[in-house]
Amino acid sequence: MTKNLEDTQIQLNTIYRRNGKGQKANVKSRFSVVFKGMLFSSILIVSVFTSEIYAFANTNQEVIKQTSAATSEKVTSTDIKTVIEGKTKSFKQSSIYRNGKVLVSMSDVFKEFGAKIKTDKKAKTMTATKGKTVIKVTIGSNIAKVNGKNYKMAVKATSIHGTTMVPTSLVAKLAPVKSSYNKTKKTVTIAKQVSEVKVGGISVKHGNHTYASKNQQEYDKVMAKVKSALAKDFDKQYLGMSKESAQNYKDYINGERWDGNTANRNQKNKDLKYAHDEIGNLVQNKVGVKEIEKAYKTSLVATYLIVDKIDPNTGAPRSAYDALFNGVTDCDSSAQVIIAVFDQMGYDTAIIAGRNHADPFVKIGGDWYEVTSSSFTKTTNFNLGKGDLYVLASPTSGKF
């Protein structure tokens, strides 16, 4: 009774994986009992490891974690692409697909939909606030507080590299959004749900805004043009309209100011002055950096759509279609283009007009701002009913 020299490994609570080549992964288990068998002799080696199992399958490097001897949980995470309102986003921590659920960076994604974020590292909580909606999550808990009421999430909020991750379903508690995951493309898409309504026989997507289109064909062409411009040009824009000025604008947001001397033509001083004029109201009202950047870049896309159009000084141009396809514009048609672009980016917009002028307004962080090129001026009173002022385009949401 002889047998060849061999190592026979018997492992308790062992998980085997195979890599792409069909080879067994090396596994360290909580208890590993190894019997080395030789003719009539054996050596018993008992090794006690940590409470976690890590199995690395050469090429796959997949982690399998066991938290106790009795129960085990397979945790597989895959980084995925995030698309919000048609734009691919790059966040410090990518969205992940874990055990059948998509988790996203709460701070980054909620800010995309206008929320302000507050973090309490000691309590391990993060709070998002948008208007009257307040959402609070705690790391390690699947119960979120939405306006003080419990909301059970499909998975627990977790922290990855210091980033609070939550399931996409929670985003819908902040804004009327719909999310979907394409497993083949490894992409999560989040966008506001759009309910089409008929206005004057035209099916519209944002409030009751037709952008003064005469028919469905004009409306559809306007929206196609706007979507194309945003897809093509939005990511090319910078705060301050150049890469060099962008940092100076961010320095303004972080507290730096121009010296008050217009004779000082130093580039940074000029940029700080321009930033004060253009985004000063947003900074003063504590709008977040990402939201300021989003609004500013959106305004640039809108401006470039109308900047080269001719004003015939006849008052005839009325619609976004006139500006985008007939090549003529005035304040009415320019305002229609501007709100169309901001609408497409998910903002609440409106146009207030008088006898000889029309101004576009955008709601940012709960406040209304008049938009002039890339400048944002906070407005607290529209003075409607006074003089000749009236609402040319009511708010996308239906109310001021």
CSV table of N, CA and C in Angstrom, one decimal, residues 144-253:
chain,number,residue,atom,x,y,z
A,144,ALA,N,-33.1,55.8,5.2
A,144,ALA,CA,-32.8,57.2,4.9
A,144,ALA,C,-34.0,58.0,5.5
A,145,LYS,N,-33.7,59.3,5.9
A,145,LYS,CA,-34.7,60.2,6.4
A,145,LYS,C,-35.1,61.1,5.2
A,146,VAL,N,-36.3,61.1,4.8
A,146,VAL,CA,-36.8,62.0,3.7
A,146,VAL,C,-37.8,62.9,4.4
A,147,ASN,N,-37.5,64.2,4.6
A,147,ASN,CA,-38.3,65.1,5.3
A,147,ASN,C,-38.8,64.6,6.6
A,148,GLY,N,-37.8,63.9,7.3
A,148,GLY,CA,-38.1,63.4,8.6
A,148,GLY,C,-38.8,62.1,8.7
A,149,LYS,N,-39.2,61.5,7.6
A,149,LYS,CA,-39.8,60.2,7.5
A,149,LYS,C,-38.9,59.1,7.0
A,150,ASN,N,-39.0,57.9,7.6
A,150,ASN,CA,-38.2,56.8,7.2
A,150,ASN,C,-38.4,56.4,5.8
A,151,TYR,N,-37.3,56.2,5.0
A,151,TYR,CA,-37.4,55.6,3.7
A,151,TYR,C,-36.4,54.4,3.6
A,152,LYS,N,-37.0,53.2,3.3
A,152,LYS,CA,-36.1,52.1,3.3
A,152,LYS,C,-35.5,51.9,1.9
A,153,MET,N,-34.1,51.9,1.9
A,153,MET,CA,-33.4,51.8,0.7
A,153,MET,C,-33.2,50.3,0.4
A,154,ALA,N,-32.9,49.9,-0.9
A,154,ALA,CA,-32.7,48.5,-1.2
A,154,ALA,C,-31.4,48.0,-0.7
A,155,VAL,N,-30.4,48.9,-0.5
A,155,VAL,CA,-29.2,48.5,0.1
A,155,VAL,C,-28.7,49.6,1.1
A,156,LYS,N,-27.8,49.3,1.9
A,156,LYS,CA,-27.3,50.2,2.9
A,156,LYS,C,-26.4,51.3,2.2
A,157,ALA,N,-26.4,52.5,2.7
A,157,ALA,CA,-25.5,53.6,2.3
A,157,ALA,C,-24.1,53.1,2.7
A,158,THR,N,-23.1,53.3,1.9
A,158,THR,CA,-21.8,52.8,2.2
A,158,THR,C,-20.8,53.9,1.8
A,159,SER,N,-19.6,53.7,2.3
A,159,SER,CA,-18.5,54.7,2.0
A,159,SER,C,-17.4,54.0,1.2
A,160,ILE,N,-17.1,54.5,0.1
A,160,ILE,CA,-16.0,54.0,-0.7
A,160,ILE,C,-14.9,55.1,-0.9
A,161,HIS,N,-13.8,54.9,-0.4
A,161,HIS,CA,-12.7,55.9,-0.5
A,161,HIS,C,-13.2,57.3,-0.1
A,162,GLY,N,-14.0,57.3,1.0
A,162,GLY,CA,-14.4,58.5,1.6
A,162,GLY,C,-15.6,59.1,0.9
A,163,THR,N,-16.2,58.4,-0.1
A,163,THR,CA,-17.4,58.9,-0.8
A,163,THR,C,-18.6,58.2,-0.4
A,164,THR,N,-19.7,58.9,0.0
A,164,THR,CA,-20.9,58.2,0.4
A,164,THR,C,-21.7,57.8,-0.8
A,165,MET,N,-21.9,56.5,-0.9
A,165,MET,CA,-22.6,55.9,-2.0
A,165,MET,C,-24.0,55.4,-1.6
A,166,VAL,N,-25.0,55.8,-2.5
A,166,VAL,CA,-26.4,55.4,-2.2
A,166,VAL,C,-27.0,54.8,-3.5
A,167,PRO,N,-28.1,54.1,-3.3
A,167,PRO,CA,-28.8,53.5,-4.5
A,167,PRO,C,-29.5,54.6,-5.3
A,168,THR,N,-29.6,54.4,-6.6
A,168,THR,CA,-30.2,55.4,-7.5
A,168,THR,C,-31.6,55.7,-7.2
A,169,SER,N,-32.3,54.8,-6.5
A,169,SER,CA,-33.7,55.0,-6.2
A,169,SER,C,-33.8,56.2,-5.2
A,170,LEU,N,-32.8,56.5,-4.5
A,170,LEU,CA,-32.9,57.7,-3.5
A,170,LEU,C,-32.9,59.0,-4.3
A,171,VAL,N,-32.3,59.0,-5.4
A,171,VAL,CA,-32.2,60.3,-6.2
A,171,VAL,C,-33.6,60.7,-6.6
A,172,ALA,N,-34.5,59.8,-6.8
A,172,ALA,CA,-35.9,60.1,-7.2
A,172,ALA,C,-36.7,60.7,-6.0
A,173,LYS,N,-36.1,60.6,-4.8
A,173,LYS,CA,-36.8,61.3,-3.7
A,173,LYS,C,-36.4,62.8,-3.6
A,174,LEU,N,-35.4,63.1,-4.4
A,174,LEU,CA,-35.0,64.5,-4.4
A,174,LEU,C,-35.6,65.3,-5.6
A,175,ALA,N,-35.6,64.6,-6.7
A,175,ALA,CA,-36.1,65.2,-8.0
A,175,ALA,C,-36.9,64.1,-8.8
A,176,PRO,N,-37.8,64.5,-9.6
A,176,PRO,CA,-38.5,63.6,-10.5
A,176,PRO,C,-37.7,63.0,-11.6
A,177,VAL,N,-36.9,62.0,-11.2
A,177,VAL,CA,-35.9,61.4,-12.2
A,177,VAL,C,-36.2,59.9,-12.4
A,178,LYS,N,-35.7,59.5,-13.5
A,178,LYS,CA,-35.8,58.0,-13.8
A,178,LYS,C,-34.4,57.5,-14.1
A,179,SER,N,-34.0,56.4,-13.5
A,179,SER,CA,-32.7,55.8,-13.8
A,179,SER,C,-32.8,54.5,-14.4
A,180,SER,N,-31.8,54.1,-15.2
A,180,SER,CA,-31.8,52.8,-15.8
A,180,SER,C,-30.3,52.4,-15.9
A,181,TYR,N,-30.1,51.0,-15.9
A,181,TYR,CA,-28.8,50.5,-16.0
A,181,TYR,C,-28.6,49.6,-17.2
A,182,ASN,N,-27.6,49.8,-18.0
A,182,ASN,CA,-27.3,49.0,-19.2
A,182,ASN,C,-26.2,48.1,-18.8
A,183,LYS,N,-26.5,46.9,-18.5
A,183,LYS,CA,-25.4,46.0,-18.0
A,183,LYS,C,-24.4,45.7,-19.1
A,184,THR,N,-24.8,45.7,-20.4
A,184,THR,CA,-23.8,45.4,-21.4
A,184,THR,C,-22.8,46.6,-21.6
A,185,LYS,N,-23.3,47.8,-21.5
A,185,LYS,CA,-22.5,49.0,-21.7
A,185,LYS,C,-21.9,49.4,-20.3
A,186,LYS,N,-22.3,48.8,-19.2
A,186,LYS,CA,-21.9,49.2,-17.9
A,186,LYS,C,-22.1,50.7,-17.7
A,187,THR,N,-23.3,51.1,-17.9
A,187,THR,CA,-23.7,52.5,-17.9
A,187,THR,C,-25.0,52.7,-17.1
A,188,VAL,N,-25.0,53.6,-16.1
A,188,VAL,CA,-26.2,54.0,-15.5
A,188,VAL,C,-26.6,55.4,-16.0
A,189,THR,N,-27.9,55.5,-16.4
A,189,THR,CA,-28.4,56.8,-17.0
A,189,THR,C,-29.5,57.3,-16.0
A,190,ILE,N,-29.3,58.6,-15.7
A,190,ILE,CA,-30.3,59.3,-14.8
A,190,ILE,C,-30.7,60.5,-15.5
A,191,ALA,N,-32.0,60.7,-15.6
A,191,ALA,CA,-32.6,61.9,-16.3
A,191,ALA,C,-33.9,62.2,-15.7
A,192,LYS,N,-34.3,63.5,-15.8
A,192,LYS,CA,-35.6,63.9,-15.3
A,192,LYS,C,-36.7,63.3,-16.1
A,193,GLN,N,-37.8,62.9,-15.5
A,193,GLN,CA,-38.9,62.4,-16.2
A,193,GLN,C,-39.6,63.5,-16.9
A,194,VAL,N,-39.9,63.4,-18.1
A,194,VAL,CA,-40.5,64.4,-18.9
A,194,VAL,C,-41.9,64.0,-19.3
A,195,SER,N,-42.9,64.7,-18.9
A,195,SER,CA,-44.3,64.5,-19.3
A,195,SER,C,-44.7,65.4,-20.4
A,196,GLU,N,-45.0,64.9,-21.6
A,196,GLU,CA,-45.3,65.8,-22.7
A,196,GLU,C,-46.8,66.2,-22.5
A,197,VAL,N,-47.0,67.5,-22.8
A,197,VAL,CA,-48.4,68.1,-22.8
A,197,VAL,C,-48.6,68.8,-24.1
A,198,LYS,N,-49.8,69.1,-24.4
A,198,LYS,CA,-50.2,69.8,-25.6
A,198,LYS,C,-50.4,71.3,-25.3
A,199,VAL,N,-49.8,72.1,-26.0
A,199,VAL,CA,-50.0,73.6,-25.9
A,199,VAL,C,-50.2,74.1,-27.3
A,200,GLY,N,-51.4,74.6,-27.5
A,200,GLY,CA,-51.7,75.1,-28.9
A,200,GLY,C,-51.4,74.1,-30.0
A,201,GLY,N,-51.7,72.8,-29.6
A,201,GLY,CA,-51.5,71.8,-30.6
A,201,GLY,C,-50.1,71.3,-30.8
A,202,ILE,N,-49.2,71.8,-29.9
A,202,ILE,CA,-47.8,71.4,-30.0
A,202,ILE,C,-47.5,70.5,-28.7
A,203,SER,N,-46.9,69.4,-28.9
A,203,SER,CA,-46.5,68.5,-27.8
A,203,SER,C,-45.2,69.1,-27.3
A,204,VAL,N,-45.2,69.6,-26.0
A,204,VAL,CA,-44.0,70.2,-25.4
A,204,VAL,C,-43.5,69.3,-24.3
A,205,LYS,N,-42.2,69.5,-23.9
A,205,LYS,CA,-41.6,68.6,-22.9
A,205,LYS,C,-41.3,69.4,-21.6
A,206,HIS,N,-41.2,70.7,-21.7
A,206,HIS,CA,-40.8,71.4,-20.5
A,206,HIS,C,-41.9,72.4,-20.1
A,207,GLY,N,-42.7,72.1,-19.1
A,207,GLY,CA,-43.8,73.0,-18.7
A,207,GLY,C,-44.7,73.2,-19.8
A,208,ASN,N,-45.1,74.5,-20.1
A,208,ASN,CA,-45.9,74.8,-21.2
A,208,ASN,C,-45.1,75.6,-22.3
A,209,HIS,N,-43.8,75.4,-22.2
A,209,HIS,CA,-42.9,76.2,-23.1
A,209,HIS,C,-42.9,75.7,-24.6
A,210,THR,N,-43.4,76.5,-25.5
A,210,THR,CA,-43.3,76.2,-26.9
A,210,THR,C,-42.2,77.0,-27.5
A,211,TYR,N,-41.6,77.9,-26.8
A,211,TYR,CA,-40.5,78.8,-27.3
A,211,TYR,C,-41.0,79.6,-28.5
A,212,ALA,N,-42.3,79.9,-28.5
A,212,ALA,CA,-43.0,80.7,-29.5
A,212,ALA,C,-43.0,80.0,-30.9
A,213,SER,N,-42.9,78.7,-30.9
A,213,SER,CA,-42.9,77.9,-32.1
A,213,SER,C,-44.3,78.0,-32.7
A,214,LYS,N,-44.4,78.0,-34.1
A,214,LYS,CA,-45.7,78.1,-34.7
A,214,LYS,C,-46.3,76.8,-34.9
A,215,ASN,N,-45.5,75.7,-34.9
A,215,ASN,CA,-46.0,74.4,-35.1
A,215,ASN,C,-45.1,73.3,-34.5
A,216,GLN,N,-45.5,72.1,-34.6
A,216,GLN,CA,-44.7,71.0,-34.1
A,216,GLN,C,-43.3,70.9,-34.7
A,217,GLN,N,-43.3,71.1,-36.0
A,217,GLN,CA,-42.1,70.9,-36.8
A,217,GLN,C,-41.0,72.0,-36.3
A,218,GLU,N,-41.5,73.2,-36.1
A,218,GLU,CA,-40.5,74.2,-35.6
A,218,GLU,C,-40.1,73.8,-34.2
A,219,TYR,N,-41.0,73.4,-33.4
A,219,TYR,CA,-40.6,73.1,-32.0
A,219,TYR,C,-39.6,71.9,-32.0
A,220,ASP,N,-39.8,70.9,-32.7
A,220,ASP,CA,-39.0,69.7,-32.8
A,220,ASP,C,-37.6,70.1,-33.3
A,221,LYS,N,-37.5,71.0,-34.3
A,221,LYS,CA,-36.2,71.4,-34.8
A,221,LYS,C,-35.4,72.3,-33.8
A,222,VAL,N,-36.2,73.1,-33.0
A,222,VAL,CA,-35.5,73.9,-32.0
A,222,VAL,C,-34.9,73.0,-30.9
A,223,MET,N,-35.7,72.0,-30.5
A,223,MET,CA,-35.2,71.1,-29.4
A,223,MET,C,-34.1,70.2,-29.9
A,224,ALA,N,-34.1,69.8,-31.1
A,224,ALA,CA,-33.0,69.0,-31.7
A,224,ALA,C,-31.7,69.9,-31.7
A,225,LYS,N,-31.9,71.1,-32.1
A,225,LYS,CA,-30.7,72.0,-32.2
A,225,LYS,C,-30.1,72.3,-30.8
A,226,VAL,N,-31.0,72.5,-29.9
A,226,VAL,CA,-30.5,72.7,-28.5
A,226,VAL,C,-29.8,71.5,-27.9
A,227,LYS,N,-30.4,70.3,-28.1
A,227,LYS,CA,-29.8,69.1,-27.6
A,227,LYS,C,-28.4,68.9,-28.3
A,228,SER,N,-28.3,69.1,-29.6
A,228,SER,CA,-27.1,68.9,-30.3
A,228,SER,C,-26.0,69.9,-29.8
A,229,ALA,N,-26.4,71.1,-29.5
A,229,ALA,CA,-25.4,72.1,-29.1
A,229,ALA,C,-24.9,71.8,-27.7
A,230,LEU,N,-25.8,71.3,-26.8
A,230,LEU,CA,-25.3,70.9,-25.5
A,230,LEU,C,-24.4,69.7,-25.5
A,231,ALA,N,-24.8,68.7,-26.3
A,231,ALA,CA,-24.0,67.5,-26.4
A,231,ALA,C,-22.6,67.8,-27.0
A,232,LYS,N,-22.6,68.7,-27.9
A,232,LYS,CA,-21.3,69.0,-28.6
A,232,LYS,C,-20.4,70.0,-27.9
A,233,ASP,N,-21.0,71.0,-27.2
A,233,ASP,CA,-20.3,72.1,-26.7
A,233,ASP,C,-20.2,72.3,-25.2
A,234,PHE,N,-21.1,71.7,-24.5
A,234,PHE,CA,-21.2,71.9,-23.0
A,234,PHE,C,-19.8,71.6,-22.3
A,235,ASP,N,-19.3,70.5,-22.6
A,235,ASP,CA,-18.1,70.1,-21.9
A,235,ASP,C,-16.8,70.9,-22.4
A,236,LYS,N,-17.0,71.6,-23.4
A,236,LYS,CA,-15.8,72.4,-23.9
A,236,LYS,C,-15.7,73.8,-23.2
A,237,GLN,N,-16.8,74.1,-22.5
A,237,GLN,CA,-16.8,75.4,-21.9
A,237,GLN,C,-16.1,75.5,-20.5
A,238,TYR,N,-15.6,76.7,-20.2
A,238,TYR,CA,-14.9,76.9,-18.9
A,238,TYR,C,-15.6,78.1,-18.2
A,239,LEU,N,-15.4,78.0,-16.8
A,239,LEU,CA,-15.7,79.2,-16.1
A,239,LEU,C,-14.8,80.3,-16.6
A,240,GLY,N,-15.3,81.5,-16.9
A,240,GLY,CA,-14.5,82.6,-17.3
A,240,GLY,C,-14.1,82.5,-18.8
A,241,MET,N,-14.7,81.5,-19.5
A,241,MET,CA,-14.7,81.3,-20.9
A,241,MET,C,-13.3,80.8,-21.4
A,242,SER,N,-12.3,80.5,-20.5
A,242,SER,CA,-11.1,80.0,-20.9
A,242,SER,C,-10.5,79.2,-19.8
A,243,LYS,N,-9.6,78.2,-20.2
A,243,LYS,CA,-9.0,77.4,-19.2
A,243,LYS,C,-8.1,78.2,-18.2
A,244,GLU,N,-7.5,79.2,-18.7
A,244,GLU,CA,-6.6,80.0,-17.9
A,244,GLU,C,-7.4,80.8,-16.9
A,245,SER,N,-8.6,81.3,-17.3
A,245,SER,CA,-9.4,82.1,-16.3
A,245,SER,C,-10.2,81.2,-15.4
A,246,ALA,N,-10.4,80.0,-15.7
A,246,ALA,CA,-11.3,79.1,-14.9
A,246,ALA,C,-10.8,79.0,-13.4
A,247,GLN,N,-9.5,78.9,-13.2
A,247,GLN,CA,-8.9,78.8,-11.9
A,247,GLN,C,-9.1,80.1,-11.1
A,248,ASN,N,-9.0,81.2,-11.8
A,248,ASN,CA,-9.2,82.5,-11.2
A,248,ASN,C,-10.7,82.7,-10.7
A,249,TYR,N,-11.6,82.2,-11.5
A,249,TYR,CA,-13.0,82.2,-11.1
A,249,TYR,C,-13.2,81.3,-9.9
A,250,LYS,N,-12.6,80.2,-9.9
A,250,LYS,CA,-12.7,79.3,-8.7
A,250,LYS,C,-12.1,79.9,-7.5
A,251,ASP,N,-11.0,80.7,-7.7
A,251,ASP,CA,-10.4,81.4,-6.6
A,251,ASP,C,-11.4,82.4,-6.0
A,252,TYR,N,-12.2,83.0,-7.0
A,252,TYR,CA,-13.2,84.0,-6.5
A,252,TYR,C,-14.2,83.3,-5.7
A,253,ILE,N,-14.7,82.1,-6.1
A,253,ILE,CA,-15.7,81.4,-5.4
A,253,ILE,C,-15.1,81.0,-4.0
